[in-house]
N, CA, C and O atoms as a Maestro MAE file, in Angstrom:
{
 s_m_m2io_version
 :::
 2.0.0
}

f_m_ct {
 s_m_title
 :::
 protein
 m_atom[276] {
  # First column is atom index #
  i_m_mmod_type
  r_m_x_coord
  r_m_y_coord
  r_m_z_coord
  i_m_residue_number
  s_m_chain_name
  s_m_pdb_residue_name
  s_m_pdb_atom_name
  i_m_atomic_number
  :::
  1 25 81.572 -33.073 57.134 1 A "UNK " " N  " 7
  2 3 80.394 -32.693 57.897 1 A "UNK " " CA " 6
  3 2 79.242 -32.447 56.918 1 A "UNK " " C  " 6
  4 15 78.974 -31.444 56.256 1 A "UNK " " O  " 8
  5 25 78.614 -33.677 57.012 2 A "UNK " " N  " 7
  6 3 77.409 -33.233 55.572 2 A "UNK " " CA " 6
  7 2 76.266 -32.931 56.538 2 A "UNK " " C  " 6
  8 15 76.086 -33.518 57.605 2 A "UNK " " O  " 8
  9 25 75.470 -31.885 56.009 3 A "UNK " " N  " 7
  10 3 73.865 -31.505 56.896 3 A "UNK " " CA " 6
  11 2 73.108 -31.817 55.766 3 A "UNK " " C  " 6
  12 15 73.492 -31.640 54.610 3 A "UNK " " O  " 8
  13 25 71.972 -32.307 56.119 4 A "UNK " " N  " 7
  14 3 70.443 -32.593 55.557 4 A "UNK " " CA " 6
  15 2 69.825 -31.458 55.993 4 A "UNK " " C  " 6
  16 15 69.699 -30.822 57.040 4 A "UNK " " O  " 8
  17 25 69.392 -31.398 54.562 5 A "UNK " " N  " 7
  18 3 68.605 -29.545 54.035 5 A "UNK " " CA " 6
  19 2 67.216 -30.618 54.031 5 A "UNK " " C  " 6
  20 15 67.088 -31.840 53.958 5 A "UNK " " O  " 8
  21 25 66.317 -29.509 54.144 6 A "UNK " " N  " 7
  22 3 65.337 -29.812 54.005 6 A "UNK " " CA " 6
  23 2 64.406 -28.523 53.402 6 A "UNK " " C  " 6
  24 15 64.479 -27.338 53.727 6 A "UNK " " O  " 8
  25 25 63.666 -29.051 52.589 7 A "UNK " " N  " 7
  26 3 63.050 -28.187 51.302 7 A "UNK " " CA " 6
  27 2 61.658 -27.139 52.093 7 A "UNK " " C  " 6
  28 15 60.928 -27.737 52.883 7 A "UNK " " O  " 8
  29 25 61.499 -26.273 51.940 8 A "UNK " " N  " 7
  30 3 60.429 -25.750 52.436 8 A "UNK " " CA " 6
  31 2 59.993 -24.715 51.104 8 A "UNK " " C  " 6
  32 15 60.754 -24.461 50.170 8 A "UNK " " O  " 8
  33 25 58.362 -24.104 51.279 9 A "UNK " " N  " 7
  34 3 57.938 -23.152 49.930 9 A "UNK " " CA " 6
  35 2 58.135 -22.126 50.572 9 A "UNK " " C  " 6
  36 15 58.803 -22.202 51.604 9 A "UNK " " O  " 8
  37 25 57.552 -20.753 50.092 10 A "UNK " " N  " 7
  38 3 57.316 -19.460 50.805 10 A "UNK " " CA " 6
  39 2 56.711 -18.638 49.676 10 A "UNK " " C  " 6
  40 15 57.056 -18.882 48.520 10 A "UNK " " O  " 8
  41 25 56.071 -17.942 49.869 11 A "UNK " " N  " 7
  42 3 55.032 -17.255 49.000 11 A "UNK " " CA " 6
  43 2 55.791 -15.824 49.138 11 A "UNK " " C  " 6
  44 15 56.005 -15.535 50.315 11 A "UNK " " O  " 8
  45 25 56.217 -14.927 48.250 12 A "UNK " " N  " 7
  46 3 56.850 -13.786 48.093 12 A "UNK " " CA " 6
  47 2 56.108 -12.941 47.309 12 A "UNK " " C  " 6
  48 15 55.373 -13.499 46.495 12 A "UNK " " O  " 8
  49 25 56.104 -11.479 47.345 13 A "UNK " " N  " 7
  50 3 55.689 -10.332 46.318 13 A "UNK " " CA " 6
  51 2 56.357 -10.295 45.535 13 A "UNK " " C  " 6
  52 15 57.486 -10.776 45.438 13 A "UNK " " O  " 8
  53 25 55.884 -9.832 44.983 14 A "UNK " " N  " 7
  54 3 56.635 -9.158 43.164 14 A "UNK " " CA " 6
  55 2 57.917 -8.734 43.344 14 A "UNK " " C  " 6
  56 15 58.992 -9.166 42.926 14 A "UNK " " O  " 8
  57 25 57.504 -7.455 44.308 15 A "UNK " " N  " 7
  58 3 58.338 -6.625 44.663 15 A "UNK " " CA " 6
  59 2 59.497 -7.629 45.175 15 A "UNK " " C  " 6
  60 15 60.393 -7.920 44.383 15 A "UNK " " O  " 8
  61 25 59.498 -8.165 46.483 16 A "UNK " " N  " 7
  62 3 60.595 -8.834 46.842 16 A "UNK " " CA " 6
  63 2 61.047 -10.358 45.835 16 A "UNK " " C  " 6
  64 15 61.439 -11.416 46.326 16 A "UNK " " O  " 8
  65 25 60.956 -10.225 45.139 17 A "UNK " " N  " 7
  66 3 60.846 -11.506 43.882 17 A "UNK " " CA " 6
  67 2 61.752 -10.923 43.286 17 A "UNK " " C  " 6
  68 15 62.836 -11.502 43.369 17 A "UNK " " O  " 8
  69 25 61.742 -9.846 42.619 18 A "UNK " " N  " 7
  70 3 62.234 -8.873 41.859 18 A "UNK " " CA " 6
  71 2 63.692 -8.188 42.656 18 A "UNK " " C  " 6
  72 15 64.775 -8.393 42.108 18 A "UNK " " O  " 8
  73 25 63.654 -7.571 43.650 19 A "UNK " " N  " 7
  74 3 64.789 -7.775 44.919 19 A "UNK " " CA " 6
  75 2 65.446 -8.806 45.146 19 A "UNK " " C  " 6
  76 15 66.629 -8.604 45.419 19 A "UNK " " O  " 8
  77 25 64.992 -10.190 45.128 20 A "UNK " " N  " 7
  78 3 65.932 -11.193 45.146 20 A "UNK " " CA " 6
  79 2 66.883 -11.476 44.032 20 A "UNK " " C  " 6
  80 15 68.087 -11.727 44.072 20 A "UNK " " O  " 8
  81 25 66.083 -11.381 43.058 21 A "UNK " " N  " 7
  82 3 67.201 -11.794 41.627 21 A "UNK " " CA " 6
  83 2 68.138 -10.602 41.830 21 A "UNK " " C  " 6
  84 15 69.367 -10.658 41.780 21 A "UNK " " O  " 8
  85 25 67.683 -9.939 41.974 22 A "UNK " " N  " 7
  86 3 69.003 -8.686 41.717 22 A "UNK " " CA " 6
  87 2 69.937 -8.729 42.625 22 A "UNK " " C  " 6
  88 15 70.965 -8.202 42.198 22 A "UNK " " O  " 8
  89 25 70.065 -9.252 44.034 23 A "UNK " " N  " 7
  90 3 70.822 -9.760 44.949 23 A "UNK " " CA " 6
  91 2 70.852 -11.167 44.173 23 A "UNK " " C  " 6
  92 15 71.735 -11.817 44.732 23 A "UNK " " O  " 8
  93 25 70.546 -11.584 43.610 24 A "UNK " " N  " 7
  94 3 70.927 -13.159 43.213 24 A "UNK " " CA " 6
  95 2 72.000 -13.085 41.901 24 A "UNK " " C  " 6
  96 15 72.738 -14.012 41.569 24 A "UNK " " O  " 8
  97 25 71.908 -11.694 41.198 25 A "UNK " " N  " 7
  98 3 72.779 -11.645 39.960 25 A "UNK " " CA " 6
  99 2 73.821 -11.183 40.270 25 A "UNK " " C  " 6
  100 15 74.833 -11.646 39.742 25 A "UNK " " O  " 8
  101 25 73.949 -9.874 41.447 26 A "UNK " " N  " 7
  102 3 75.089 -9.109 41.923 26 A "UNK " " CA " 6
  103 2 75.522 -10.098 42.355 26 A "UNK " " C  " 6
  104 15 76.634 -10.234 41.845 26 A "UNK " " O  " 8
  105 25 75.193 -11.367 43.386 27 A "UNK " " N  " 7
  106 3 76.065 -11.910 44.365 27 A "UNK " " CA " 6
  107 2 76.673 -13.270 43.022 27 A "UNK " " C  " 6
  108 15 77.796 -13.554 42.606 27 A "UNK " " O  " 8
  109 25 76.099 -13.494 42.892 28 A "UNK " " N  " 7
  110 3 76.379 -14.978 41.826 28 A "UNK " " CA " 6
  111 2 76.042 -16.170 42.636 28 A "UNK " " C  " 6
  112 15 76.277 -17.355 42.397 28 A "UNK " " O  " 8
  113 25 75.653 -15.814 43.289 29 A "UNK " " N  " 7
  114 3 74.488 -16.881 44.009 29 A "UNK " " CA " 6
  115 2 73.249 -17.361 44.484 29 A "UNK " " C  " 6
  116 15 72.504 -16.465 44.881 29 A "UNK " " O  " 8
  117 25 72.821 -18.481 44.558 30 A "UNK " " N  " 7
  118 3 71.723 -19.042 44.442 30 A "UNK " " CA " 6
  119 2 70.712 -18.442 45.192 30 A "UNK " " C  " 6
  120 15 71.158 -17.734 46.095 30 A "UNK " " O  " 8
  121 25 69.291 -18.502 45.101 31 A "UNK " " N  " 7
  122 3 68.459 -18.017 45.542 31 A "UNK " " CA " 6
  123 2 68.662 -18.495 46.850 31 A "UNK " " C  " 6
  124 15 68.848 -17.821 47.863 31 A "UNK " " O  " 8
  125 25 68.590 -20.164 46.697 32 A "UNK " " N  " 7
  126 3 68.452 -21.043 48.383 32 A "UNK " " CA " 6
  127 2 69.547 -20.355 49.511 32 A "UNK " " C  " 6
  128 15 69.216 -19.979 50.635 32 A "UNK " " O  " 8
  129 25 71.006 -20.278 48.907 33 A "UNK " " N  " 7
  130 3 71.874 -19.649 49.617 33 A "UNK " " CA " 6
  131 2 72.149 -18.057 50.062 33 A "UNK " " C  " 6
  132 15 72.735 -17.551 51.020 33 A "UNK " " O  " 8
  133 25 71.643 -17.670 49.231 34 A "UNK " " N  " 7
  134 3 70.985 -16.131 49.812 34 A "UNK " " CA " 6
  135 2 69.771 -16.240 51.264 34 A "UNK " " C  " 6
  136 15 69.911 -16.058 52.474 34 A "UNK " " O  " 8
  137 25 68.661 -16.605 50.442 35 A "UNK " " N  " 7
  138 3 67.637 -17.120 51.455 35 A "UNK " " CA " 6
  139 2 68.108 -17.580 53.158 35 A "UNK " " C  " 6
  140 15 67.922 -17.150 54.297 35 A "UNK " " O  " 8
  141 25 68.655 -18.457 52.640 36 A "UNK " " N  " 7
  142 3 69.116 -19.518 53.742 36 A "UNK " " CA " 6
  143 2 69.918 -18.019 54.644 36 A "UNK " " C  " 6
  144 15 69.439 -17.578 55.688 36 A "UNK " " O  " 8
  145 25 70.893 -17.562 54.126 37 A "UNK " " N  " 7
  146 3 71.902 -17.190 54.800 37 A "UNK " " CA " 6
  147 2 71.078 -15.907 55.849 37 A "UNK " " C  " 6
  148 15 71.214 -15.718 57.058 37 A "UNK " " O  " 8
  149 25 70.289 -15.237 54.938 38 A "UNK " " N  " 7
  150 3 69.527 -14.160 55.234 38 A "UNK " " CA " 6
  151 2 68.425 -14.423 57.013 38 A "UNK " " C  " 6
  152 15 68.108 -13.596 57.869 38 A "UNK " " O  " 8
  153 25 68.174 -15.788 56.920 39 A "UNK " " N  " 7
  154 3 67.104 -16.705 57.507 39 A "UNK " " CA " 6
  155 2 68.271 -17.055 58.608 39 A "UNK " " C  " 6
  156 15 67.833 -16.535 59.634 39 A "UNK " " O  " 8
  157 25 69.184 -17.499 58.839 40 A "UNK " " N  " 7
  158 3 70.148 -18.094 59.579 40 A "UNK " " CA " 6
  159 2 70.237 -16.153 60.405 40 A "UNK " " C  " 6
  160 15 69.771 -15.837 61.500 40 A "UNK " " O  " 8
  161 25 70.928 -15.283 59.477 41 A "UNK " " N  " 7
  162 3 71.220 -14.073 60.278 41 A "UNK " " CA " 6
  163 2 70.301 -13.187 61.279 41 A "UNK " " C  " 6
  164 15 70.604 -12.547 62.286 41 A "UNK " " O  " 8
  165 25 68.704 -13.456 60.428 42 A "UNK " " N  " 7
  166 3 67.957 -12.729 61.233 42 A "UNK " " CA " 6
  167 2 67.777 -13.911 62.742 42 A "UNK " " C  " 6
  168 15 67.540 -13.388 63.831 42 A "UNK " " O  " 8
  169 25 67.868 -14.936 62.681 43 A "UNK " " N  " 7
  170 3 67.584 -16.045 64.155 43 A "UNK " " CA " 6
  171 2 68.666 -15.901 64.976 43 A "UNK " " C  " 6
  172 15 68.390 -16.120 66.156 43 A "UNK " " O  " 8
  173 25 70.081 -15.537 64.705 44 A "UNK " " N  " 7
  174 3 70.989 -15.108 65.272 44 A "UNK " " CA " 6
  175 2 70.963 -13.748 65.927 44 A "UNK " " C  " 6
  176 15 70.882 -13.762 67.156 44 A "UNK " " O  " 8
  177 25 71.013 -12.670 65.370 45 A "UNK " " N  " 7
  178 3 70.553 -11.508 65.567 45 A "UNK " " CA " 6
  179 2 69.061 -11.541 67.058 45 A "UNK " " C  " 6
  180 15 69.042 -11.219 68.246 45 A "UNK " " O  " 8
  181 25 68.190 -12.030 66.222 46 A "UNK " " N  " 7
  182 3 66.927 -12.290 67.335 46 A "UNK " " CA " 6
  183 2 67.597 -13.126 68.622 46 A "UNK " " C  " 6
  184 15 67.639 -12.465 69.660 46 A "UNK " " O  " 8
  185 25 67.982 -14.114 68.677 47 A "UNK " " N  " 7
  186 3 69.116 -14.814 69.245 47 A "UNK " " CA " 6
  187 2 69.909 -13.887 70.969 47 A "UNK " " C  " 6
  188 15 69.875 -14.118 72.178 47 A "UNK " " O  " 8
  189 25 70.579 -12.745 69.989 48 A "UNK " " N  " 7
  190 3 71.605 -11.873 70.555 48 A "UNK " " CA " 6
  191 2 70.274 -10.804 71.190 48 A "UNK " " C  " 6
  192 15 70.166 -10.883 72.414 48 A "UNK " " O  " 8
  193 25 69.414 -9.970 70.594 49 A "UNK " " N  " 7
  194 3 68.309 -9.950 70.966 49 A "UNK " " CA " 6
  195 2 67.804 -10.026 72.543 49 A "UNK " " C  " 6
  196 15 67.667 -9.173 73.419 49 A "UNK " " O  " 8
  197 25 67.609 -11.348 72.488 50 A "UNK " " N  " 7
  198 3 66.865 -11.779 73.788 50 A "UNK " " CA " 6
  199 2 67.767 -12.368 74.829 50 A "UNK " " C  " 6
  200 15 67.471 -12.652 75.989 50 A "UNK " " O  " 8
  201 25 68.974 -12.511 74.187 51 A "UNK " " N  " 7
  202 3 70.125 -12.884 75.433 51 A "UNK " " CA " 6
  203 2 70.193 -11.169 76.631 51 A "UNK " " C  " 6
  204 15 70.099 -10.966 77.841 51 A "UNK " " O  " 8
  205 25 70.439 -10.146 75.176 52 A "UNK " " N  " 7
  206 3 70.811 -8.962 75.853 52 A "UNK " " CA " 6
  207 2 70.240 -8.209 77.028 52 A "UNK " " C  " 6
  208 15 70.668 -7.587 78.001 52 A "UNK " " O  " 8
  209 25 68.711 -8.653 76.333 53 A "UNK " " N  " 7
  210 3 67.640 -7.785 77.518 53 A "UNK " " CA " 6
  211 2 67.301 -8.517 78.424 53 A "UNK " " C  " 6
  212 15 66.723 -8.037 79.399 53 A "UNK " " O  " 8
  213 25 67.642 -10.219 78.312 54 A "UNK " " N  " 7
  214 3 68.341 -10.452 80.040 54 A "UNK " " CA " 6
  215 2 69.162 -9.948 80.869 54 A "UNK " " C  " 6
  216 15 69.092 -9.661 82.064 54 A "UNK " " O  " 8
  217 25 70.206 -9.855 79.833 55 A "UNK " " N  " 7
  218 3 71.646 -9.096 80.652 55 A "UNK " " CA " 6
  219 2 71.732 -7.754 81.094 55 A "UNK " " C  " 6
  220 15 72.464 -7.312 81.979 55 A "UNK " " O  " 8
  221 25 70.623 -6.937 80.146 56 A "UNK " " N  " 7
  222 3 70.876 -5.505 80.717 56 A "UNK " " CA " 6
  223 2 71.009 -5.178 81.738 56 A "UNK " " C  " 6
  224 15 71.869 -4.462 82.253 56 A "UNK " " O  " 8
  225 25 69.851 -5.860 82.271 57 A "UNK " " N  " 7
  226 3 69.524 -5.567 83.735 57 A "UNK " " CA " 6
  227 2 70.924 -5.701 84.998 57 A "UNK " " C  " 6
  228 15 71.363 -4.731 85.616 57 A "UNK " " O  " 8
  229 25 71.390 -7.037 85.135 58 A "UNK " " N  " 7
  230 3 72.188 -7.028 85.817 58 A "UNK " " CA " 6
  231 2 73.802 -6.127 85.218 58 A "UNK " " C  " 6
  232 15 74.660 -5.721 86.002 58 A "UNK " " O  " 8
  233 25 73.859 -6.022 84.091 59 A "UNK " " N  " 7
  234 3 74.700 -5.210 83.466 59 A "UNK " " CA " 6
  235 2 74.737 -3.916 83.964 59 A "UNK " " C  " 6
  236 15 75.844 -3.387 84.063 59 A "UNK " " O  " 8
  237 25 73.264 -3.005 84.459 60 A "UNK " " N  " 7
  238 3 73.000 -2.054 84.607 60 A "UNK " " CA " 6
  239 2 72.981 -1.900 86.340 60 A "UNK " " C  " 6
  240 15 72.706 -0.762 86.717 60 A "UNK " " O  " 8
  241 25 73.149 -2.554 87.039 61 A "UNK " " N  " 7
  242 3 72.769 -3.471 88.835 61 A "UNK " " CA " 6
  243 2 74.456 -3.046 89.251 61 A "UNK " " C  " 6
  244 15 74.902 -2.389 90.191 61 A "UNK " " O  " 8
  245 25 75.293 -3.905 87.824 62 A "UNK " " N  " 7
  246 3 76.841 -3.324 88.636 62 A "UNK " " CA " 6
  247 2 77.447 -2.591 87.461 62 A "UNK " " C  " 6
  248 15 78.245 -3.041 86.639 62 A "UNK " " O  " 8
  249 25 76.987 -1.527 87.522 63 A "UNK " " N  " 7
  250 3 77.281 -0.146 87.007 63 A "UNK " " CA " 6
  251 2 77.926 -0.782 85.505 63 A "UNK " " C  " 6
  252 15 78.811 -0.013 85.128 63 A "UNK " " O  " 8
  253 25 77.814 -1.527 84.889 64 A "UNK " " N  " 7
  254 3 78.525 -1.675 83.460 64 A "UNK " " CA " 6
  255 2 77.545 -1.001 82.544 64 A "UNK " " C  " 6
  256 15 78.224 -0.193 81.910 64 A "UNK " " O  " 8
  257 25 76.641 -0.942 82.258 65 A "UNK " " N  " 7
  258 3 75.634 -0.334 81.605 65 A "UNK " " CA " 6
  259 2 75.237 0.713 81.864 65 A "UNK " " C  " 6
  260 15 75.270 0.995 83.062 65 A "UNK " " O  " 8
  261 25 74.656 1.825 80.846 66 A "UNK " " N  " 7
  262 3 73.639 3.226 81.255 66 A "UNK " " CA " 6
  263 2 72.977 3.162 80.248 66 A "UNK " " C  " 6
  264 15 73.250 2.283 79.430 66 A "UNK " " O  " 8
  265 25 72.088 3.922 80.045 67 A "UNK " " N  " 7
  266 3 70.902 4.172 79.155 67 A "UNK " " CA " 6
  267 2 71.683 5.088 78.069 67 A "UNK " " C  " 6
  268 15 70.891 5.589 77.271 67 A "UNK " " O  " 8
  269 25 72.837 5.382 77.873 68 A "UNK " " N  " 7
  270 3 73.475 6.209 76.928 68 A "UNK " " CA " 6
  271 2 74.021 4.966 75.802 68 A "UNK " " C  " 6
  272 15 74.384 5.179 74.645 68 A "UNK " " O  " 8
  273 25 73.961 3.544 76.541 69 A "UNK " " N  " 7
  274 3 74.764 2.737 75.534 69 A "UNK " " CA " 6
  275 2 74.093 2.141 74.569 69 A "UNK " " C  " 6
  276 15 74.689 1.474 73.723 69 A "UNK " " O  " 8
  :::
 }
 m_bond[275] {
  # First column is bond index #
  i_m_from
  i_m_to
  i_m_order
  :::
  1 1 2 1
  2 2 3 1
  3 3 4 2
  4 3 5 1
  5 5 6 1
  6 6 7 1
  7 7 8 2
  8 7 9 1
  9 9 10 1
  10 10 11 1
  11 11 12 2
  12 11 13 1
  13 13 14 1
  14 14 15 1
  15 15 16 2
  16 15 17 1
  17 17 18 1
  18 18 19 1
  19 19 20 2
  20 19 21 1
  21 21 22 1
  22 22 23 1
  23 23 24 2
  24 23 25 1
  25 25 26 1
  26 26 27 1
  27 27 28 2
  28 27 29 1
  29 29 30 1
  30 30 31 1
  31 31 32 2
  32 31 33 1
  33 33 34 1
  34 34 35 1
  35 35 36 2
  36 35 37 1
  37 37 38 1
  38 38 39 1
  39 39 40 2
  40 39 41 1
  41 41 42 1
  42 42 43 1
  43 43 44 2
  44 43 45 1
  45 45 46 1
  46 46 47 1
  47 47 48 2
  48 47 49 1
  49 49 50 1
  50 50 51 1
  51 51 52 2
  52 51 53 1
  53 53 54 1
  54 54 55 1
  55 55 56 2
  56 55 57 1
  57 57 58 1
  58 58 59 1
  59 59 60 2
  60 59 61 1
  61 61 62 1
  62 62 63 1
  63 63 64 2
  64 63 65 1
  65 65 66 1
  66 66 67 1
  67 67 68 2
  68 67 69 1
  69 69 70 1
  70 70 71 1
  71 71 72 2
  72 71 73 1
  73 73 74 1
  74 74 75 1
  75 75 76 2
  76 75 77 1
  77 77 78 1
  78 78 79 1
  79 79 80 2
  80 79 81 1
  81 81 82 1
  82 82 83 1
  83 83 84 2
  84 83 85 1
  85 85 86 1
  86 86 87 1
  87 87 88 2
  88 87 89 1
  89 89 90 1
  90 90 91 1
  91 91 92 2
  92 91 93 1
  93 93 94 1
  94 94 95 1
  95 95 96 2
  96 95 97 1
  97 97 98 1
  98 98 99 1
  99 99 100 2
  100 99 101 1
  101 101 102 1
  102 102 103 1
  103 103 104 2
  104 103 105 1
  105 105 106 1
  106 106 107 1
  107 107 108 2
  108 107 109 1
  109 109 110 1
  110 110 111 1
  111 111 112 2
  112 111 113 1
  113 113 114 1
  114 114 115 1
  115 115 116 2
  116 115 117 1
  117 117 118 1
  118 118 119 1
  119 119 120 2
  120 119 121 1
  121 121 122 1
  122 122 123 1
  123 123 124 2
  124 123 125 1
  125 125 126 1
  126 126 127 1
  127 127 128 2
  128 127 129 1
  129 129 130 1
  130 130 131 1
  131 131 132 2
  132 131 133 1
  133 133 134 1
  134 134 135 1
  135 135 136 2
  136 135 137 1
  137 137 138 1
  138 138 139 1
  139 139 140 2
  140 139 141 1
  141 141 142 1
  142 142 143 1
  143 143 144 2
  144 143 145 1
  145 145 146 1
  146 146 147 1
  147 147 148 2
  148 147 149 1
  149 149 150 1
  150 150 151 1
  151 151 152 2
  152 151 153 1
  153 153 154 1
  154 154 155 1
  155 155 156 2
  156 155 157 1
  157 157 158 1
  158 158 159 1
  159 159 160 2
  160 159 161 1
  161 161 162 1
  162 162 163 1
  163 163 164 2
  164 163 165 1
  165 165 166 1
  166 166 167 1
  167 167 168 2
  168 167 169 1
  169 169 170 1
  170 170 171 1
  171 171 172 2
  172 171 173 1
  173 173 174 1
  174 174 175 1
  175 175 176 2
  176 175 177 1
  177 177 178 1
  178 178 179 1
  179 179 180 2
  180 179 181 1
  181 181 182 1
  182 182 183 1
  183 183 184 2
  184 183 185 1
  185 185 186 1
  186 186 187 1
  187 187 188 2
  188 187 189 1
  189 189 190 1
  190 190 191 1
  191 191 192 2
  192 191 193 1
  193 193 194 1
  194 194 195 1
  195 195 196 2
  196 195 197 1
  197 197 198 1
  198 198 199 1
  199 199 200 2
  200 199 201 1
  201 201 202 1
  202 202 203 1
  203 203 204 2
  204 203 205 1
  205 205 206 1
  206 206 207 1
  207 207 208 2
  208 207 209 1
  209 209 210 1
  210 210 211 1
  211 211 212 2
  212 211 213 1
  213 213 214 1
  214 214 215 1
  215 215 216 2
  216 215 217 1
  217 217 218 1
  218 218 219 1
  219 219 220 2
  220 219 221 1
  221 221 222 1
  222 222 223 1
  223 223 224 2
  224 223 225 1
  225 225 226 1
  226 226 227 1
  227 227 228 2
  228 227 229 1
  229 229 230 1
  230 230 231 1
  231 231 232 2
  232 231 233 1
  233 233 234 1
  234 234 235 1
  235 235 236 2
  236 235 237 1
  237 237 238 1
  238 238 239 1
  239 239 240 2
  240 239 241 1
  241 241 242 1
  242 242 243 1
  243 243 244 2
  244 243 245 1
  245 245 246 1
  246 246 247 1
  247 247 248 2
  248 247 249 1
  249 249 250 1
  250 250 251 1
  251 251 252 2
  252 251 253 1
  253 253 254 1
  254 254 255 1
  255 255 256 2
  256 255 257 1
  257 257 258 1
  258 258 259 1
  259 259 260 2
  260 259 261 1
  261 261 262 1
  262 262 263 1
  263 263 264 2
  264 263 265 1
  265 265 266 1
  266 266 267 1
  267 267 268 2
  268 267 269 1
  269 269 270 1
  270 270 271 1
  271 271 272 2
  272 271 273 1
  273 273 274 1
  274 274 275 1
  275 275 276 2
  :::
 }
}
């Protein structure tokens, strides 16, 4: 299963420049694969997100949900 990457730039601070290598030395991996992985989790997350606060509602309609959860 081969995927075609495709190259993109991004303009970063110091600060988070400096944060990456150090997650790039602890992990022993590449900037792209950090990046990437980081970029994949937050669209997933956002993802789960906007599925949920469809569902609340009817979640909350037949008693599976309360405002405590």
């Amino acid at each position: 299963n081969t995927r075609i990457m495709k190259t993109i730039s991004i303009r970063i601070s110091d600060e988070l420049e400096k944060d990456l290598e150090a997650w790039v030395k602890e992990s022993g991996r590449s900037q792209s694969d950090l990046i990437r992985e980081a970029l994949e989790k937050h669209i997933r997350i956002k993802s789960f997100r906007e599925i949920r606060e469809m569902l609340v509602p009817y979640a909350q309609k037949a008693g599976y949900y309360t405002d405590d959860q």
